[in-house]
Tab-separated table of C-alpha atoms in Angstrom:
chain	number	residue	atom	x	y	z
A	1	UNK	CA	0.000	0.000	0.000
A	2	UNK	CA	1.320	3.427	-0.962
A	3	UNK	CA	2.235	5.966	1.691
A	4	UNK	CA	1.600	9.703	1.718
A	5	UNK	CA	4.586	12.076	1.774
A	6	UNK	CA	4.460	15.226	3.914
A	7	UNK	CA	7.186	17.805	3.171
A	8	UNK	CA	7.765	20.597	5.707
A	9	UNK	CA	9.578	23.431	3.982
A	10	UNK	CA	9.924	26.943	5.411
A	11	UNK	CA	10.007	28.641	2.022
A	12	UNK	CA	7.940	30.651	-0.454
A	13	UNK	CA	9.077	28.198	-3.154
A	14	UNK	CA	10.021	31.012	-5.513
A	15	UNK	CA	10.910	29.653	-8.938
A	16	UNK	CA	14.315	31.302	-9.127
A	17	UNK	CA	17.902	30.155	-8.892
A	18	UNK	CA	17.628	29.156	-5.247
A	19	UNK	CA	19.459	25.834	-5.093
A	20	UNK	CA	16.956	24.218	-2.770
A	21	UNK	CA	13.981	25.127	-5.003
A	22	UNK	CA	15.911	23.878	-8.034
A	23	UNK	CA	16.313	20.615	-6.130
A	24	UNK	CA	12.635	20.428	-5.152
A	25	UNK	CA	11.478	20.831	-8.760
A	26	UNK	CA	13.352	17.831	-10.154
A	27	UNK	CA	12.736	15.847	-6.963
A	28	UNK	CA	8.942	16.265	-7.240
A	29	UNK	CA	8.953	15.667	-10.982
A	30	UNK	CA	10.806	12.378	-10.592
A	31	UNK	CA	8.564	11.217	-7.726
A	32	UNK	CA	5.454	11.962	-9.771
A	33	UNK	CA	6.918	10.154	-12.777
A	34	UNK	CA	7.269	6.910	-10.831
A	35	UNK	CA	4.012	7.474	-8.894
A	36	UNK	CA	5.613	6.288	-5.654
A	37	UNK	CA	3.380	8.081	-3.114
A	38	UNK	CA	-0.404	8.148	-2.766
A	39	UNK	CA	-0.206	11.921	-2.232
A	40	UNK	CA	2.390	14.634	-1.675
A	41	UNK	CA	1.675	17.474	0.749
A	42	UNK	CA	3.912	20.518	1.169
A	43	UNK	CA	3.672	22.848	4.188
A	44	UNK	CA	5.167	26.230	3.219
A	45	UNK	CA	4.900	29.985	3.770
A	46	UNK	CA	2.787	32.294	1.638
A	47	UNK	CA	4.723	33.755	-1.323
A	48	UNK	CA	4.665	37.505	-1.752
A	49	UNK	CA	4.217	36.963	-5.478
A	50	UNK	CA	2.290	33.775	-6.225
A	51	UNK	CA	3.028	33.959	-9.950
A	52	UNK	CA	6.726	33.419	-9.163
A	53	UNK	CA	6.096	30.458	-6.852
A	54	UNK	CA	5.805	26.770	-7.703
A	55	UNK	CA	2.230	26.787	-6.411
A	56	UNK	CA	1.097	28.623	-9.570
A	57	UNK	CA	2.657	26.147	-12.000
A	58	UNK	CA	0.279	23.618	-13.658
A	59	UNK	CA	2.894	20.857	-13.496
A	60	UNK	CA	2.454	20.784	-9.701
A	61	UNK	CA	-1.352	20.615	-9.769
A	62	UNK	CA	-1.315	17.186	-8.091
A	63	UNK	CA	0.682	18.503	-5.114
A	64	UNK	CA	-1.290	19.691	-2.078
A	65	UNK	CA	0.104	22.975	-0.737
A	66	UNK	CA	-0.705	24.092	2.834
A	67	UNK	CA	0.256	27.733	3.153
A	68	UNK	CA	0.972	29.882	6.224
A	69	UNK	CA	0.801	33.672	5.914
A	70	UNK	CA	3.583	35.115	8.088
A	71	UNK	CA	3.313	38.589	6.564
A	72	UNK	CA	6.512	40.283	5.444
A	73	UNK	CA	9.289	38.118	6.975
A	74	UNK	CA	11.811	40.951	7.303
A	75	UNK	CA	9.503	42.859	9.680
A	76	UNK	CA	9.534	40.157	12.373
A	77	UNK	CA	12.046	38.140	14.382
A	78	UNK	CA	13.116	35.072	12.342
A	79	UNK	CA	12.279	32.660	15.163
A	80	UNK	CA	8.813	34.211	15.517
A	81	UNK	CA	8.219	33.661	11.796
A	82	UNK	CA	9.410	30.066	11.941
A	83	UNK	CA	7.287	29.274	15.010
A	84	UNK	CA	4.178	30.776	13.410
A	85	UNK	CA	4.713	28.679	10.281
A	86	UNK	CA	5.470	25.567	12.317
A	87	UNK	CA	2.324	25.813	14.446
A	88	UNK	CA	0.055	26.497	11.472
A	89	UNK	CA	1.626	23.654	9.486
A	90	UNK	CA	1.182	21.210	12.342
A	91	UNK	CA	-2.522	22.018	12.599
A	92	UNK	CA	-2.910	21.336	8.887
A	93	UNK	CA	-0.853	18.155	9.238
A	94	UNK	CA	-3.022	16.900	12.106
A	95	UNK	CA	-6.076	17.034	9.841
A	96	UNK	CA	-4.227	14.837	7.336
A	97	UNK	CA	-3.372	12.228	9.950
A	98	UNK	CA	-7.069	11.718	10.675
A	99	UNK	CA	-7.267	9.803	7.372
A	100	UNK	CA	-5.425	6.861	9.006
A	101	UNK	CA	-2.998	6.716	6.087
A	102	UNK	CA	0.583	5.583	6.505
A	103	UNK	CA	2.897	8.556	6.012
A	104	UNK	CA	6.525	9.567	5.621
A	105	UNK	CA	7.617	12.973	6.927
A	106	UNK	CA	10.392	14.867	5.149
A	107	UNK	CA	11.785	18.076	6.689
A	108	UNK	CA	13.868	20.464	4.575
A	109	UNK	CA	16.698	22.590	6.080
A	110	UNK	CA	17.947	22.126	9.624
A	111	UNK	CA	16.865	25.113	11.721
A	112	UNK	CA	13.166	25.496	10.766
A	113	UNK	CA	12.890	21.711	10.853
A	114	UNK	CA	14.229	21.541	14.414
A	115	UNK	CA	11.571	24.031	15.575
A	116	UNK	CA	8.663	22.193	13.969
A	117	UNK	CA	9.938	18.808	15.193
A	118	UNK	CA	10.158	20.161	18.761
A	119	UNK	CA	6.527	21.330	18.626
A	120	UNK	CA	5.449	18.105	16.969
A	121	UNK	CA	7.025	16.017	19.716
A	122	UNK	CA	5.305	18.158	22.363
A	123	UNK	CA	1.798	18.396	20.934
A	124	UNK	CA	1.352	16.120	17.893
A	125	UNK	CA	3.213	12.906	18.632
A	126	UNK	CA	3.060	10.263	15.908
A	127	UNK	CA	4.983	7.167	14.869
A	128	UNK	CA	5.674	8.149	11.276
A	129	UNK	CA	9.256	8.124	10.038
A	130	UNK	CA	10.774	11.611	10.323
A	131	UNK	CA	13.672	12.448	8.016
A	132	UNK	CA	15.706	15.658	7.855
A	133	UNK	CA	17.275	16.735	4.552
A	134	UNK	CA	20.238	19.010	5.290
A	135	UNK	CA	20.837	21.481	2.459
A	136	UNK	CA	24.050	23.187	3.627
A	137	UNK	CA	26.380	23.800	6.573
A	138	UNK	CA	23.779	26.064	8.139
A	139	UNK	CA	25.815	27.301	11.096
A	140	UNK	CA	28.798	28.201	8.935
A	141	UNK	CA	26.690	30.273	6.578
A	142	UNK	CA	24.814	31.976	9.443
A	143	UNK	CA	28.109	32.983	11.041
A	144	UNK	CA	28.861	35.218	8.051
A	145	UNK	CA	25.850	37.509	8.653
A	146	UNK	CA	24.185	36.805	12.051
A	147	UNK	CA	25.219	37.790	15.585
A	148	UNK	CA	26.703	35.364	18.109
A	149	UNK	CA	23.465	34.884	20.081
A	150	UNK	CA	21.563	33.889	16.960
A	151	UNK	CA	24.297	31.422	15.997
A	152	UNK	CA	24.306	29.890	19.523
A	153	UNK	CA	20.538	29.334	19.422
A	154	UNK	CA	20.888	27.853	15.953
A	155	UNK	CA	23.613	25.524	17.255
A	156	UNK	CA	21.290	24.193	19.961
A	157	UNK	CA	18.571	23.612	17.382
A	158	UNK	CA	20.969	21.723	15.141
A	159	UNK	CA	22.018	19.429	17.998
A	160	UNK	CA	18.377	18.768	18.817
A	161	UNK	CA	17.651	17.939	15.184
A	162	UNK	CA	20.518	15.459	14.845
A	163	UNK	CA	19.468	13.793	18.094
A	164	UNK	CA	15.739	13.493	17.394
A	165	UNK	CA	15.277	12.844	13.674
A	166	UNK	CA	15.140	9.200	12.606
A	167	UNK	CA	17.402	9.790	9.605
A	168	UNK	CA	19.447	12.690	8.219
A	169	UNK	CA	20.195	13.080	4.506
A	170	UNK	CA	23.028	15.350	3.352
A	171	UNK	CA	23.357	16.710	-0.190
A	172	UNK	CA	27.050	16.172	-0.893
A	173	UNK	CA	30.192	14.349	0.199
A	174	UNK	CA	31.540	17.436	1.955
A	175	UNK	CA	28.421	17.943	4.100
A	176	UNK	CA	28.215	14.211	4.782
A	177	UNK	CA	31.806	14.035	6.078
A	178	UNK	CA	31.397	17.316	7.957
A	179	UNK	CA	28.391	16.135	9.961
A	180	UNK	CA	29.848	12.667	10.504
A	181	UNK	CA	32.861	14.302	12.156
A	182	UNK	CA	30.654	16.394	14.469
A	183	UNK	CA	28.014	13.779	15.332
A	184	UNK	CA	30.100	10.599	15.395
A	185	UNK	CA	27.609	8.758	17.616
A	186	UNK	CA	24.861	9.372	15.020
A	187	UNK	CA	26.729	7.991	12.005
A	188	UNK	CA	24.292	5.088	11.531
A	189	UNK	CA	21.484	7.487	10.639
A	190	UNK	CA	23.397	10.015	8.489
A	191	UNK	CA	23.256	9.405	4.732
A	192	UNK	CA	24.294	11.105	1.490
A	193	UNK	CA	22.218	11.849	-1.612
A	194	UNK	CA	24.162	14.247	-3.819
A	195	UNK	CA	22.351	16.911	-5.817
A	196	UNK	CA	21.513	16.250	-9.454
A	197	UNK	CA	20.642	18.108	-12.657
A	198	UNK	CA	18.486	17.756	-15.761
A	199	UNK	CA	21.264	18.312	-18.268
A	200	UNK	CA	20.001	17.121	-21.652
A	201	UNK	CA	19.908	20.638	-23.137
A	202	UNK	CA	23.287	21.583	-21.647
A	203	UNK	CA	24.949	18.566	-23.253
A	204	UNK	CA	24.032	20.034	-26.650
A	205	UNK	CA	26.170	23.151	-26.135
A	206	UNK	CA	29.408	23.375	-28.075
A	207	UNK	CA	32.646	23.565	-26.101
A	208	UNK	CA	34.008	27.118	-25.821
A	209	UNK	CA	36.418	28.240	-28.539
A	210	UNK	CA	39.268	30.721	-28.166
A	211	UNK	CA	38.499	34.321	-29.048
A	212	UNK	CA	39.974	37.751	-28.422
A	213	UNK	CA	37.802	38.404	-25.355
A	214	UNK	CA	37.469	35.692	-22.702
A	215	UNK	CA	34.283	36.002	-20.647
A	216	UNK	CA	34.688	35.012	-16.988
A	217	UNK	CA	31.459	34.575	-15.000
A	218	UNK	CA	30.207	34.119	-11.443
A	219	UNK	CA	26.765	32.511	-10.984
A	220	UNK	CA	24.799	32.350	-7.738
A	221	UNK	CA	24.201	34.209	-4.509
A	222	UNK	CA	26.377	37.257	-3.922
A	223	UNK	CA	27.518	36.627	-0.355
A	224	UNK	CA	30.566	35.768	1.728
A	225	UNK	CA	29.755	32.066	2.134
A	226	UNK	CA	29.895	31.735	-1.655
A	227	UNK	CA	33.141	33.736	-1.819
A	228	UNK	CA	31.763	36.504	-4.027
A	229	UNK	CA	34.093	39.186	-2.638
A	230	UNK	CA	37.070	37.153	-3.896
A	231	UNK	CA	35.656	37.232	-7.411
A	232	UNK	CA	35.407	41.027	-7.252
A	233	UNK	CA	38.976	41.304	-5.959
A	234	UNK	CA	40.301	39.088	-8.754
A	235	UNK	CA	38.434	41.209	-11.313
A	236	UNK	CA	40.018	44.322	-9.823
A	237	UNK	CA	43.498	42.805	-10.253
A	238	UNK	CA	42.636	42.190	-13.908
A	239	UNK	CA	41.315	45.706	-14.585
A	240	UNK	CA	44.096	46.452	-17.078
A	241	UNK	CA	43.575	43.198	-18.999
A	242	UNK	CA	41.652	44.247	-22.099
A	243	UNK	CA	41.038	40.655	-23.215
A	244	UNK	CA	39.369	39.498	-19.967
A	245	UNK	CA	35.807	40.547	-19.066
A	246	UNK	CA	33.918	39.760	-15.848
A	247	UNK	CA	30.200	39.007	-15.535
A	248	UNK	CA	27.949	38.370	-12.515
A	249	UNK	CA	24.579	36.606	-12.532
A	250	UNK	CA	22.716	36.540	-9.224
A	251	UNK	CA	21.582	38.667	-6.321
A	252	UNK	CA	22.486	39.055	-2.660
A	253	UNK	CA	24.500	41.206	-0.291
A	254	UNK	CA	26.436	43.118	-2.961
A	255	UNK	CA	24.331	45.588	-4.912
A	256	UNK	CA	26.927	48.212	-5.798
A	257	UNK	CA	28.216	47.864	-9.327
A	258	UNK	CA	31.912	48.350	-10.008
A	259	UNK	CA	33.661	49.410	-13.177
A	260	UNK	CA	35.460	46.157	-13.909
A	261	UNK	CA	32.412	43.869	-13.534
A	262	UNK	CA	29.063	43.741	-15.351
A	263	UNK	CA	26.046	42.764	-13.193
A	264	UNK	CA	22.954	41.124	-14.727
A	265	UNK	CA	20.850	40.519	-11.597
A	266	UNK	CA	18.767	37.468	-10.661
A	267	UNK	CA	18.130	34.706	-13.156
A	268	UNK	CA	16.003	31.559	-13.245
A	269	UNK	CA	16.372	28.020	-14.547
A	270	UNK	CA	15.096	28.901	-18.020
A	271	UNK	CA	18.035	31.269	-18.530
A	272	UNK	CA	20.876	28.959	-17.499
A	273	UNK	CA	21.580	27.477	-20.943
A	274	UNK	CA	21.836	30.932	-22.528
A	275	UNK	CA	24.080	32.224	-19.727
A	276	UNK	CA	26.483	29.299	-19.945
A	277	UNK	CA	26.585	29.482	-23.739
A	278	UNK	CA	27.640	33.152	-23.573
A	279	UNK	CA	30.480	32.634	-21.090
A	280	UNK	CA	33.749	30.726	-21.317
A	281	UNK	CA	35.110	30.458	-17.763
A	282	UNK	CA	32.811	29.832	-14.765
A	283	UNK	CA	34.259	30.523	-11.321
A	284	UNK	CA	33.251	28.734	-8.082
A	285	UNK	CA	34.527	30.127	-4.792
A	286	UNK	CA	32.433	28.447	-2.074
A	287	UNK	CA	34.264	28.675	1.251
A	288	UNK	CA	34.770	25.303	2.897
A	289	UNK	CA	33.895	26.375	6.459
A	290	UNK	CA	30.840	28.430	5.513
A	291	UNK	CA	29.194	26.640	2.612
A	292	UNK	CA	28.360	23.072	1.718
A	293	UNK	CA	26.636	20.607	-0.562
A	294	UNK	CA	27.206	19.734	-4.192
A	295	UNK	CA	26.368	22.877	-6.187
A	296	UNK	CA	23.709	22.648	-8.904
A	297	UNK	CA	25.409	25.535	-10.700
A	298	UNK	CA	28.707	23.665	-10.686
A	299	UNK	CA	27.121	20.526	-12.153
A	300	UNK	CA	25.392	22.625	-14.813
A	301	UNK	CA	28.615	24.379	-15.806
A	302	UNK	CA	30.326	20.991	-16.065
A	303	UNK	CA	27.490	19.553	-18.165
A	304	UNK	CA	27.751	22.570	-20.468
A	305	UNK	CA	31.446	21.818	-21.000
A	306	UNK	CA	32.649	25.157	-19.679
A	307	UNK	CA	36.127	25.944	-18.344
A	308	UNK	CA	35.856	25.570	-14.552
A	309	UNK	CA	38.002	27.556	-12.113
A	310	UNK	CA	37.436	26.856	-8.405
A	311	UNK	CA	38.946	26.888	-4.947
A	312	UNK	CA	40.736	23.628	-4.235
A	313	UNK	CA	38.610	22.510	-1.260
A	314	UNK	CA	36.236	19.719	-0.232
A	315	UNK	CA	33.135	21.610	-1.361
A	316	UNK	CA	34.271	21.530	-4.989
A	317	UNK	CA	36.569	18.522	-5.077
A	318	UNK	CA	33.792	16.006	-4.574
A	319	UNK	CA	33.450	16.381	-8.388
A	320	UNK	CA	36.446	18.474	-9.478
A	321	UNK	CA	40.085	17.492	-9.895
A	322	UNK	CA	43.085	18.429	-12.029
A	323	UNK	CA	41.722	16.502	-15.036
A	324	UNK	CA	38.475	18.489	-15.358
A	325	UNK	CA	39.117	21.923	-13.872
A	326	UNK	CA	41.630	24.566	-12.843
A	327	UNK	CA	42.050	24.639	-9.060
A	328	UNK	CA	43.405	27.442	-6.869
A	329	UNK	CA	44.156	27.353	-3.092
A	330	UNK	CA	41.188	28.812	-1.201
A	331	UNK	CA	41.574	32.526	-0.504
A	332	UNK	CA	44.460	33.114	-2.942
A	333	UNK	CA	43.093	36.073	-4.926
A	334	UNK	CA	46.334	36.711	-6.782
A	335	UNK	CA	46.475	33.016	-7.657
A	336	UNK	CA	42.951	33.312	-9.019
A	337	UNK	CA	43.927	36.221	-11.257
A	338	UNK	CA	47.067	34.422	-12.431
A	339	UNK	CA	44.958	31.350	-13.241
A	340	UNK	CA	42.839	33.436	-15.620
A	341	UNK	CA	46.047	34.540	-17.339
A	342	UNK	CA	47.389	30.986	-17.444
A	343	UNK	CA	44.190	29.683	-19.045
A	344	UNK	CA	44.294	32.477	-21.612
A	345	UNK	CA	47.891	31.636	-22.536
A	346	UNK	CA	47.311	27.853	-22.744
A	347	UNK	CA	44.085	28.304	-24.687
A	348	UNK	CA	45.875	30.431	-27.285
A	349	UNK	CA	48.888	28.135	-27.671
A	350	UNK	CA	47.561	24.658	-26.781
A	351	UNK	CA	43.733	24.621	-27.085
A	352	UNK	CA	43.683	20.813	-26.888
A	353	UNK	CA	44.564	20.955	-23.166
A	354	UNK	CA	41.586	23.233	-22.494
A	355	UNK	CA	39.229	21.046	-24.532
A	356	UNK	CA	40.309	17.861	-22.736
A	357	UNK	CA	39.385	19.313	-19.347
A	358	UNK	CA	36.013	20.526	-20.638
A	359	UNK	CA	35.259	17.035	-21.994
A	360	UNK	CA	36.198	15.424	-18.667
A	361	UNK	CA	34.000	17.870	-16.749
A	362	UNK	CA	31.012	16.967	-18.926
A	363	UNK	CA	31.671	13.235	-18.441
A	364	UNK	CA	31.738	13.640	-14.647
A	365	UNK	CA	28.395	15.479	-14.620
A	366	UNK	CA	26.677	12.484	-16.258
A	367	UNK	CA	26.782	10.646	-12.910
A	368	UNK	CA	24.301	13.046	-11.283
A	369	UNK	CA	20.862	12.405	-12.773
A	370	UNK	CA	17.495	13.013	-11.027
A	371	UNK	CA	16.590	9.359	-11.557
A	372	UNK	CA	19.601	8.119	-9.577
A	373	UNK	CA	19.052	10.872	-7.009
A	374	UNK	CA	15.484	9.770	-6.218
A	375	UNK	CA	16.445	6.102	-6.361
A	376	UNK	CA	19.020	6.650	-3.585
A	377	UNK	CA	16.519	8.694	-1.561
A	378	UNK	CA	13.902	5.910	-1.699
A	379	UNK	CA	16.485	3.285	-0.708
A	380	UNK	CA	17.267	5.332	2.409
A	381	UNK	CA	13.585	5.815	3.246
A	382	UNK	CA	13.001	2.068	2.972
A	383	UNK	CA	15.756	1.194	5.450
A	384	UNK	CA	14.690	0.246	8.929
A	385	UNK	CA	14.905	2.975	11.535
């Protein structure tokens, strides 16, 4: 007999380049394709613009969305917002449990999930399997923009989550190893399901060819955890290089445009093929202590056969190595700039070396399909608690 799946996700589910929403889209699509669950219910917060949210898309018409209106999030304390969503979601969930249907409970992102699990254990106890899907190194990222008190509270919530959830799924080798090292006594319930991509269209792109101007691009959130400031610094070092141009796609903490870099703003999934086709070198600067998980953007750039430049750390090297990318020690801005120059010189004089790495990057990306992703997830769900 099929089970119902309840997904608790503190999000507006905006159809943009948020990595976790990108994940949810192919995750839901694959689950619906195999018709594994009797129903899928998502408990979320009300989007400020419904037309930009997944709830307005016809392809998700078979998903049941239970929505909490928390107002404008920025006007309230984050923990107040999360608690309001959690309580409202639990009331909606309780009505579902009256159907006497066997259920699986999936919680997305650590901190909101810890709050709702705490309330559930106090007021809505049930015997359904409860699984947490960790999307990043939450505490590391919070430390780049929250005060110490907030981070301490978040740390307590994380410990509670890893103690109380039946299973924990991480989204990359780096996050898996990171949490295993912290919660050694919980290693029997920590698993890994790496992110995936739908890459058929990206595989059709031609490999980049040498030209007078080499376009170097940064894709993603513009914040410290993602290392965006290092990209700007490397562009500044290259300001006198007429044959190198720098391009930024994304939004975040940095809104001031600078002379050496062209900003394009936020983008969504439908634009990714065009963006990658326009650019030659894609740069990934996730900081090991503040960011985590296998990047969708990285997999997409690899599938598109682009030239990949990245920090040489565990975040990137779960898929990158010297055969498919150009690696620089984390934090070495001058080394980053010199790598651009090195690539330019090799590309001009020995283009075969560049092409070989692009081919290897594309080959590696083939391992990360949504089908295999969901297959691994279901194997974990079927294991005994």
